[in-house]
């Protein structure tokens, strides 16, 4: 395999990192435990692992060795790794009355899924999921706050 063939995975990793970074930037603005860089790295890692598996399968050096890679097992491995990172973002208060960081943990899982989607080369779907995730994190937060405050005053 030539070095140029190895670089074919790089644009997908960069794209996944950009999409993950968009979600991480939102988390960063809200001063959450995992922000811009973490989300970029999780999405990029997921895309890299799937891209790497595709490269290994296409590499002639491994073709005759009977090498098989189940893409769903790679997905499981990514999810397990991200779950460990996500657990680190969840904090319980000392009084045990509140738990914080669950949304950030969920956003890490989402960017891993976005990276996986990019790794499988479903670029438009990855972009659409990123937009939906950003909608959940921003628009629905605004709706929740309006609902808690009782909504608009009468006559508005």
Backbone as JSON Lines, residues from 0, in Angstrom:
{"i":0,"aa":"X","n":[0.85,-1.18,0.0],"ca":[0.0,0.0,0.0],"c":[0.9,1.24,0.0]}
{"i":1,"aa":"X","n":[0.62,2.12,-0.9],"ca":[1.4,3.35,-1.03],"c":[0.97,4.37,0.03]}
{"i":2,"aa":"X","n":[1.85,5.3,0.33],"ca":[1.55,6.31,1.34],"c":[0.35,7.15,0.96]}
{"i":3,"aa":"X","n":[0.16,7.37,-0.35],"ca":[-0.99,8.15,-0.8],"c":[-2.3,7.45,-0.45]}
{"i":4,"aa":"X","n":[-2.31,6.12,-0.55],"ca":[-3.5,5.36,-0.19],"c":[-3.84,5.53,1.29]}
{"i":5,"aa":"X","n":[-2.8,5.63,2.09],"ca":[-3.01,5.82,3.53],"c":[-3.67,7.16,3.82]}
{"i":6,"aa":"X","n":[-3.36,8.16,3.01],"ca":[-3.9,9.51,3.25],"c":[-5.37,9.64,2.85]}
{"i":7,"aa":"X","n":[-5.94,8.64,2.16],"ca":[-7.34,8.71,1.76],"c":[-8.28,8.78,2.96]}
{"i":8,"aa":"X","n":[-7.87,8.29,4.1],"ca":[-8.71,8.3,5.29],"c":[-8.7,9.67,5.97]}
{"i":9,"aa":"X","n":[-7.66,10.43,5.75],"ca":[-7.49,11.71,6.45],"c":[-8.64,12.7,6.24]}
{"i":10,"aa":"X","n":[-9.15,12.93,5.03],"ca":[-10.26,13.87,4.88],"c":[-11.5,13.48,5.71]}
{"i":11,"aa":"X","n":[-11.79,12.2,5.78],"ca":[-12.92,11.75,6.58],"c":[-12.71,12.02,8.06]}
{"i":12,"aa":"X","n":[-11.49,11.79,8.52],"ca":[-11.18,12.06,9.93],"c":[-11.31,13.55,10.21]}
{"i":13,"aa":"X","n":[-10.8,14.38,9.32],"ca":[-10.91,15.83,9.49],"c":[-12.37,16.29,9.48]}
{"i":14,"aa":"X","n":[-13.16,15.72,8.59],"ca":[-14.59,16.05,8.51],"c":[-15.29,15.65,9.8]}
{"i":15,"aa":"X","n":[-15.02,14.45,10.29],"ca":[-15.63,14.0,11.54],"c":[-15.21,14.9,12.7]}
{"i":16,"aa":"X","n":[-13.95,15.31,12.72],"ca":[-13.48,16.2,13.78],"c":[-14.17,17.55,13.71]}
{"i":17,"aa":"X","n":[-14.41,18.05,12.51],"ca":[-15.11,19.33,12.37],"c":[-16.55,19.22,12.88]}
{"i":18,"aa":"X","n":[-17.23,18.13,12.52],"ca":[-18.6,17.95,12.99],"c":[-18.63,17.78,14.51]}
{"i":19,"aa":"X","n":[-17.73,16.96,15.03],"ca":[-17.65,16.79,16.48],"c":[-17.29,18.1,17.17]}
{"i":20,"aa":"X","n":[-16.43,18.88,16.53],"ca":[-16.05,20.17,17.08],"c":[-17.21,21.14,17.18]}
{"i":21,"aa":"X","n":[-18.13,21.07,16.23],"ca":[-19.31,21.95,16.29],"c":[-20.13,21.66,17.54]}
{"i":22,"aa":"X","n":[-20.31,20.4,17.83],"ca":[-21.06,20.02,19.04],"c":[-20.22,20.33,20.28]}
{"i":23,"aa":"X","n":[-18.93,20.07,20.23],"ca":[-18.06,20.38,21.35],"c":[-17.99,21.86,21.64]}
{"i":24,"aa":"X","n":[-18.07,22.69,20.61],"ca":[-18.05,24.14,20.81],"c":[-19.27,24.58,21.61]}
{"i":25,"aa":"X","n":[-20.42,23.99,21.3],"ca":[-21.64,24.3,22.07],"c":[-21.44,23.91,23.53]}
{"i":26,"aa":"X","n":[-20.86,22.75,23.79],"ca":[-20.61,22.3,25.16],"c":[-19.58,23.2,25.85]}
{"i":27,"aa":"X","n":[-18.59,23.64,25.08],"ca":[-17.56,24.54,25.6],"c":[-18.18,25.87,26.03]}
{"i":28,"aa":"X","n":[-19.08,26.41,25.21],"ca":[-19.73,27.68,25.54],"c":[-20.53,27.58,26.84]}
{"i":29,"aa":"X","n":[-21.03,26.41,27.14],"ca":[-21.79,26.2,28.38],"c":[-20.9,25.73,29.52]}
{"i":30,"aa":"X","n":[-19.58,25.73,29.29],"ca":[-18.58,25.39,30.3],"c":[-18.82,24.0,30.89]}
{"i":31,"aa":"X","n":[-19.02,23.04,30.01],"ca":[-19.24,21.65,30.42],"c":[-17.92,20.91,30.55]}
{"i":32,"aa":"X","n":[-17.92,19.76,31.25],"ca":[-16.66,19.06,31.52],"c":[-15.92,18.55,30.27]}
{"i":33,"aa":"X","n":[-16.62,18.24,29.21],"ca":[-15.98,17.82,27.96],"c":[-16.4,18.83,26.9]}
{"i":34,"aa":"X","n":[-15.42,19.46,26.27],"ca":[-15.76,20.52,25.34],"c":[-15.26,20.29,23.93]}
{"i":35,"aa":"X","n":[-14.78,21.35,23.35],"ca":[-14.4,21.41,21.95],"c":[-13.39,20.33,21.56]}
{"i":36,"aa":"X","n":[-12.26,20.3,22.22],"ca":[-11.19,19.37,21.85],"c":[-11.59,17.92,22.09]}
{"i":37,"aa":"X","n":[-12.25,17.65,23.2],"ca":[-12.65,16.28,23.51],"c":[-13.62,15.74,22.47]}
{"i":38,"aa":"X","n":[-14.61,16.53,22.12],"ca":[-15.58,16.11,21.12],"c":[-14.92,15.9,19.75]}
{"i":39,"aa":"X","n":[-13.99,16.78,19.41],"ca":[-13.27,16.61,18.14],"c":[-12.49,15.3,18.14]}
{"i":40,"aa":"X","n":[-11.8,15.02,19.22],"ca":[-10.98,13.81,19.29],"c":[-11.82,12.54,19.27]}
{"i":41,"aa":"X","n":[-12.95,12.55,19.95],"ca":[-13.82,11.36,19.97],"c":[-14.36,11.09,18.56]}
{"i":42,"aa":"X","n":[-14.86,12.12,17.89],"ca":[-15.4,11.93,16.54],"c":[-14.3,11.5,15.57]}
{"i":43,"aa":"X","n":[-13.14,12.14,15.67],"ca":[-12.03,11.79,14.78],"c":[-11.52,10.39,15.01]}
{"i":44,"aa":"X","n":[-11.46,9.97,16.26],"ca":[-11.01,8.61,16.57],"c":[-11.96,7.57,16.0]}
{"i":45,"aa":"X","n":[-13.24,7.81,16.15],"ca":[-14.22,6.86,15.61],"c":[-14.09,6.75,14.09]}
{"i":46,"aa":"X","n":[-13.96,7.88,13.42],"ca":[-13.8,7.85,11.96],"c":[-12.5,7.17,11.56]}
{"i":47,"aa":"X","n":[-11.43,7.44,12.31],"ca":[-10.14,6.82,12.02],"c":[-10.2,5.3,12.16]}
{"i":48,"aa":"X","n":[-10.8,4.81,13.22],"ca":[-10.87,3.37,13.44],"c":[-11.63,2.66,12.32]}
{"i":49,"aa":"X","n":[-12.74,3.27,11.89],"ca":[-13.49,2.65,10.78],"c":[-12.73,2.78,9.48]}
{"i":50,"aa":"X","n":[-12.1,3.93,9.24],"ca":[-11.31,4.1,8.02],"c":[-10.11,3.17,7.99]}
{"i":51,"aa":"X","n":[-9.47,3.0,9.13],"ca":[-8.33,2.1,9.23],"c":[-8.75,0.66,8.95]}
{"i":52,"aa":"X","n":[-9.89,0.26,9.46],"ca":[-10.35,-1.11,9.2],"c":[-10.61,-1.32,7.72]}
{"i":53,"aa":"X","n":[-11.14,-0.31,7.07],"ca":[-11.39,-0.41,5.63],"c":[-10.06,-0.52,4.88]}
{"i":54,"aa":"X","n":[-9.06,0.26,5.3],"ca":[-7.75,0.2,4.65],"c":[-7.11,-1.17,4.81]}
{"i":55,"aa":"X","n":[-7.2,-1.74,6.0],"ca":[-6.61,-3.05,6.26],"c":[-7.26,-4.11,5.38]}
{"i":56,"aa":"X","n":[-8.58,-4.02,5.24],"ca":[-9.28,-5.0,4.4],"c":[-8.89,-4.87,2.94]}
{"i":57,"aa":"X","n":[-8.61,-3.64,2.49],"ca":[-8.24,-3.41,1.09],"c":[-6.76,-3.68,0.83]}
{"i":58,"aa":"X","n":[-5.96,-3.78,1.87],"ca":[-4.52,-3.96,1.73],"c":[-4.22,-5.39,1.27]}
{"i":59,"aa":"X","n":[-3.51,-5.52,0.16],"ca":[-3.19,-6.82,-0.4],"c":[-2.34,-7.69,0.5]}
{"i":60,"aa":"X","n":[-1.59,-7.08,1.41],"ca":[-0.74,-7.86,2.32],"c":[-1.56,-8.74,3.26]}
{"i":61,"aa":"X","n":[-2.81,-8.36,3.49],"ca":[-3.63,-9.12,4.42],"c":[-4.71,-9.94,3.71]}
{"i":62,"aa":"X","n":[-4.88,-9.72,2.41],"ca":[-5.94,-10.38,1.66],"c":[-5.89,-11.89,1.69]}
{"i":63,"aa":"X","n":[-4.72,-12.48,1.56],"ca":[-4.6,-13.92,1.52],"c":[-4.56,-14.56,2.9]}
{"i":64,"aa":"X","n":[-4.51,-13.76,3.92],"ca":[-4.39,-14.28,5.29],"c":[-5.75,-14.65,5.88]}
{"i":65,"aa":"X","n":[-6.8,-14.47,5.12],"ca":[-8.14,-14.79,5.62],"c":[-8.63,-13.81,6.67]}
{"i":66,"aa":"X","n":[-8.09,-12.59,6.64],"ca":[-8.46,-11.57,7.61],"c":[-9.89,-11.12,7.38]}
{"i":67,"aa":"X","n":[-10.66,-11.1,8.44],"ca":[-12.02,-10.6,8.38],"c":[-12.21,-9.61,9.51]}
{"i":68,"aa":"X","n":[-12.86,-8.51,9.19],"ca":[-13.18,-7.5,10.2],"c":[-14.67,-7.26,10.15]}
{"i":69,"aa":"X","n":[-15.3,-7.44,11.28],"ca":[-16.73,-7.17,11.39],"c":[-16.9,-5.71,11.8]}
{"i":70,"aa":"X","n":[-17.46,-4.88,10.92],"ca":[-17.58,-3.46,11.25],"c":[-18.42,-3.2,12.5]}
{"i":71,"aa":"X","n":[-19.38,-4.06,12.78],"ca":[-20.2,-3.86,13.97],"c":[-19.4,-4.1,15.25]}
{"i":72,"aa":"X","n":[-18.41,-4.97,15.19],"ca":[-17.54,-5.16,16.36],"c":[-16.7,-3.92,16.61]}
{"i":73,"aa":"X","n":[-16.28,-3.27,15.55],"ca":[-15.54,-2.02,15.7],"c":[-16.43,-0.95,16.3]}
{"i":74,"aa":"X","n":[-17.67,-0.9,15.85],"ca":[-18.63,0.05,16.42],"c":[-18.8,-0.22,17.92]}
{"i":75,"aa":"X","n":[-18.93,-1.47,18.29],"ca":[-19.06,-1.82,19.7],"c":[-17.84,-1.37,20.5]}
{"i":76,"aa":"X","n":[-16.67,-1.54,19.93],"ca":[-15.45,-1.13,20.62],"c":[-15.4,0.38,20.81]}
{"i":77,"aa":"X","n":[-15.81,1.12,19.8],"ca":[-15.84,2.58,19.91],"c":[-16.83,3.0,20.98]}
{"i":78,"aa":"X","n":[-18.01,2.41,20.97],"ca":[-19.04,2.76,21.95],"c":[-18.57,2.44,23.36]}
{"i":79,"aa":"X","n":[-17.91,1.31,23.54],"ca":[-17.41,0.95,24.87],"c":[-16.37,1.96,25.36]}
{"i":80,"aa":"X","n":[-15.47,2.36,24.48],"ca":[-14.46,3.34,24.85],"c":[-15.05,4.69,25.18]}
{"i":81,"aa":"X","n":[-16.01,5.12,24.38],"ca":[-16.65,6.41,24.61],"c":[-17.5,6.38,25.88]}
{"i":82,"aa":"X","n":[-18.09,5.25,26.17],"ca":[-18.89,5.12,27.39],"c":[-18.01,5.34,28.62]}
{"i":83,"aa":"X","n":[-16.8,4.86,28.56],"ca":[-15.86,5.06,29.67],"c":[-15.55,6.55,29.83]}
{"i":84,"aa":"X","n":[-15.29,7.23,28.71],"ca":[-15.02,8.67,28.76],"c":[-16.26,9.42,29.24]}
{"i":85,"aa":"X","n":[-17.42,9.04,28.72],"ca":[-18.67,9.7,29.11],"c":[-18.95,9.56,30.59]}
{"i":86,"aa":"X","n":[-18.64,8.4,31.15],"ca":[-18.87,8.2,32.58],"c":[-18.05,9.18,33.4]}
{"i":87,"aa":"X","n":[-16.89,9.55,32.89],"ca":[-16.05,10.51,33.6],"c":[-16.61,11.91,33.6]}
{"i":88,"aa":"X","n":[-17.55,12.2,32.72],"ca":[-18.14,13.55,32.68],"c":[-19.35,13.68,33.57]}
{"i":89,"aa":"X","n":[-19.82,12.57,34.14],"ca":[-21.02,12.6,34.97],"c":[-20.6,12.74,36.43]}
{"i":90,"aa":"X","n":[-21.15,13.74,37.06],"ca":[-20.82,14.02,38.46],"c":[-22.11,14.08,39.27]}
{"i":91,"aa":"X","n":[-22.1,13.47,40.44],"ca":[-23.21,13.58,41.38],"c":[-22.82,14.58,42.46]}
{"i":92,"aa":"X","n":[-23.76,15.4,42.88],"ca":[-23.45,16.34,43.96],"c":[-23.27,15.56,45.26]}
{"i":93,"aa":"X","n":[-22.57,16.15,46.2],"ca":[-22.31,15.46,47.47],"c":[-23.59,15.14,48.22]}
{"i":94,"aa":"X","n":[-24.59,15.97,48.05],"ca":[-25.85,15.72,48.75],"c":[-26.67,14.64,48.05]}
{"i":95,"aa":"X","n":[-26.26,14.28,46.83],"ca":[-26.96,13.23,46.1],"c":[-28.27,13.67,45.49]}
{"i":96,"aa":"X","n":[-28.52,14.98,45.51],"ca":[-29.8,15.49,44.99],"c":[-29.78,15.79,43.5]}
{"i":97,"aa":"X","n":[-28.6,15.91,42.93],"ca":[-28.55,16.22,41.5],"c":[-27.39,15.48,40.84]}
{"i":98,"aa":"X","n":[-27.55,15.25,39.58],"ca":[-26.52,14.62,38.75],"c":[-26.26,15.57,37.6]}
{"i":99,"aa":"X","n":[-24.98,15.81,37.32],"ca":[-24.6,16.71,36.24],"c":[-23.72,15.98,35.24]}
{"i":100,"aa":"X","n":[-23.79,16.41,34.0],"ca":[-22.91,15.88,32.97],"c":[-23.53,14.81,32.09]}
{"i":101,"aa":"X","n":[-24.77,14.46,32.33],"ca":[-25.38,13.4,31.53],"c":[-25.54,13.84,30.08]}
{"i":102,"aa":"X","n":[-25.93,15.09,29.86],"ca":[-26.09,15.57,28.49],"c":[-24.74,15.59,27.77]}
{"i":103,"aa":"X","n":[-23.69,15.97,28.47],"ca":[-22.36,15.97,27.86],"c":[-21.92,14.55,27.54]}
{"i":104,"aa":"X","n":[-22.19,13.61,28.43],"ca":[-21.87,12.21,28.15],"c":[-22.64,11.73,26.92]}
{"i":105,"aa":"X","n":[-23.9,12.12,26.82],"ca":[-24.71,11.74,25.65],"c":[-24.17,12.4,24.39]}
{"i":106,"aa":"X","n":[-23.69,13.64,24.5],"ca":[-23.15,14.32,23.31],"c":[-21.85,13.65,22.86]}
{"i":107,"aa":"X","n":[-21.07,13.12,23.8],"ca":[-19.86,12.37,23.42],"c":[-20.23,11.09,22.67]}
{"i":108,"aa":"X","n":[-21.26,10.41,23.13],"ca":[-21.72,9.22,22.42],"c":[-22.23,9.6,21.03]}
{"i":109,"aa":"X","n":[-22.9,10.73,20.94],"ca":[-23.42,11.18,19.64],"c":[-22.28,11.51,18.68]}
{"i":110,"aa":"X","n":[-21.23,12.19,19.15],"ca":[-20.14,12.5,18.22],"c":[-19.38,11.24,17.84]}
{"i":111,"aa":"X","n":[-19.34,10.25,18.71],"ca":[-18.74,8.97,18.33],"c":[-19.56,8.34,17.2]}
{"i":112,"aa":"X","n":[-20.87,8.4,17.34],"ca":[-21.74,7.86,16.27],"c":[-21.58,8.65,14.99]}
{"i":113,"aa":"X","n":[-21.39,9.95,15.1],"ca":[-21.15,10.78,13.91],"c":[-19.82,10.36,13.27]}
{"i":114,"aa":"X","n":[-18.8,10.15,14.07],"ca":[-17.51,9.69,13.54],"c":[-17.63,8.34,12.87]}
{"i":115,"aa":"X","n":[-18.39,7.45,13.47],"ca":[-18.63,6.13,12.87],"c":[-19.32,6.28,11.53]}
{"i":116,"aa":"X","n":[-20.31,7.16,11.49],"ca":[-21.06,7.4,10.25],"c":[-20.13,7.93,9.16]}
{"i":117,"aa":"X","n":[-19.24,8.84,9.52],"ca":[-18.26,9.35,8.56],"c":[-17.31,8.22,8.14]}
{"i":118,"aa":"X","n":[-16.89,7.4,9.11],"ca":[-16.01,6.28,8.8],"c":[-16.61,5.31,7.8]}
{"i":119,"aa":"X","n":[-17.94,5.17,7.84],"ca":[-18.64,4.34,6.86],"c":[-18.92,5.1,5.56]}
{"i":120,"aa":"X","n":[-18.47,6.36,5.51],"ca":[-18.6,7.24,4.34],"c":[-20.03,7.69,4.06]}
{"i":121,"aa":"X","n":[-20.81,7.87,5.09],"ca":[-22.15,8.45,4.95],"c":[-22.07,9.9,5.41]}
{"i":122,"aa":"X","n":[-21.43,10.73,4.58],"ca":[-21.11,12.1,4.96],"c":[-22.33,13.0,5.13]}
{"i":123,"aa":"X","n":[-23.29,12.88,4.25],"ca":[-24.49,13.72,4.36],"c":[-25.29,13.35,5.61]}
{"i":124,"aa":"X","n":[-25.41,12.07,5.89],"ca":[-26.11,11.63,7.1],"c":[-25.4,12.16,8.34]}
{"i":125,"aa":"X","n":[-24.08,12.13,8.35],"ca":[-23.32,12.65,9.49],"c":[-23.59,14.13,9.7]}
{"i":126,"aa":"X","n":[-23.64,14.89,8.63],"ca":[-23.94,16.32,8.73],"c":[-25.36,16.54,9.26]}
{"i":127,"aa":"X","n":[-26.32,15.77,8.75],"ca":[-27.7,15.91,9.22],"c":[-27.83,15.57,10.7]}
{"i":128,"aa":"X","n":[-27.15,14.54,11.15],"ca":[-27.2,14.15,12.56],"c":[-26.55,15.24,13.42]}
{"i":129,"aa":"X","n":[-25.48,15.85,12.93],"ca":[-24.84,16.94,13.66],"c":[-25.8,18.1,13.84]}
{"i":130,"aa":"X","n":[-26.5,18.46,12.78],"ca":[-27.48,19.55,12.86],"c":[-28.58,19.2,13.85]}
{"i":131,"aa":"X","n":[-29.06,17.96,13.81],"ca":[-30.1,17.54,14.76],"c":[-29.59,17.6,16.2]}
{"i":132,"aa":"X","n":[-28.38,17.14,16.43],"ca":[-27.81,17.16,17.77],"c":[-27.66,18.59,18.28]}
{"i":133,"aa":"X","n":[-27.19,19.48,17.41],"ca":[-27.08,20.88,17.81],"c":[-28.45,21.48,18.11]}
{"i":134,"aa":"X","n":[-29.46,21.05,17.36],"ca":[-30.83,21.5,17.65],"c":[-31.29,21.04,19.02]}
{"i":135,"aa":"X","n":[-31.0,19.81,19.35],"ca":[-31.37,19.29,20.67],"c":[-30.66,20.08,21.77]}
{"i":136,"aa":"X","n":[-29.39,20.35,21.58],"ca":[-28.6,21.02,22.61],"c":[-28.93,22.52,22.75]}
{"i":137,"aa":"X","n":[-29.4,23.15,21.69],"ca":[-29.65,24.6,21.75],"c":[-31.14,24.94,21.76]}
{"i":138,"aa":"X","n":[-31.85,24.52,20.74],"ca":[-33.26,24.9,20.61],"c":[-34.1,24.28,21.74]}
{"i":139,"aa":"X","n":[-33.9,23.0,22.0],"ca":[-34.7,22.37,23.05],"c":[-34.37,22.91,24.43]}
{"i":140,"aa":"X","n":[-33.14,23.33,24.64],"ca":[-32.77,23.98,25.91],"c":[-33.56,25.27,26.08]}
{"i":141,"aa":"X","n":[-33.67,26.04,25.02],"ca":[-34.42,27.29,25.04],"c":[-35.9,27.0,25.32]}
{"i":142,"aa":"X","n":[-36.46,25.97,24.69],"ca":[-37.86,25.59,24.91],"c":[-38.07,25.16,26.37]}
{"i":143,"aa":"X","n":[-37.15,24.38,26.91],"ca":[-37.25,23.96,28.32],"c":[-37.26,25.15,29.26]}
{"i":144,"aa":"X","n":[-36.39,26.1,29.02],"ca":[-36.33,27.29,29.88],"c":[-37.6,28.1,29.8]}
{"i":145,"aa":"X","n":[-38.15,28.23,28.61],"ca":[-39.42,28.97,28.45],"c":[-40.54,28.26,29.18]}
{"i":146,"aa":"X","n":[-40.57,26.94,29.08],"ca":[-41.62,26.17,29.74],"c":[-41.52,26.29,31.26]}
{"i":147,"aa":"X","n":[-40.31,26.26,31.79],"ca":[-40.11,26.38,33.24],"c":[-40.48,27.75,33.77]}
{"i":148,"aa":"X","n":[-40.26,28.78,32.95],"ca":[-40.56,30.14,33.42],"c":[-42.02,30.5,33.21]}
{"i":149,"aa":"X","n":[-42.8,29.59,32.71],"ca":[-44.23,29.83,32.53],"c":[-44.59,30.35,31.16]}
{"i":150,"aa":"X","n":[-43.63,30.44,30.27],"ca":[-43.91,30.86,28.9],"c":[-44.08,32.36,28.82]}
{"i":151,"aa":"X","n":[-44.55,32.84,27.67],"ca":[-44.71,34.29,27.47],"c":[-45.84,34.84,28.33]}
{"i":152,"aa":"X","n":[-45.69,36.08,28.7],"ca":[-46.75,36.74,29.49],"c":[-47.99,36.91,28.63]}
{"i":153,"aa":"X","n":[-49.14,36.97,29.29],"ca":[-50.39,37.14,28.53],"c":[-50.36,38.46,27.76]}
{"i":154,"aa":"X","n":[-50.85,38.42,26.57],"ca":[-50.87,39.6,25.74],"c":[-49.65,39.7,24.82]}
{"i":155,"aa":"X","n":[-48.66,38.83,25.03],"ca":[-47.47,38.85,24.18],"c":[-47.69,38.07,22.93]}
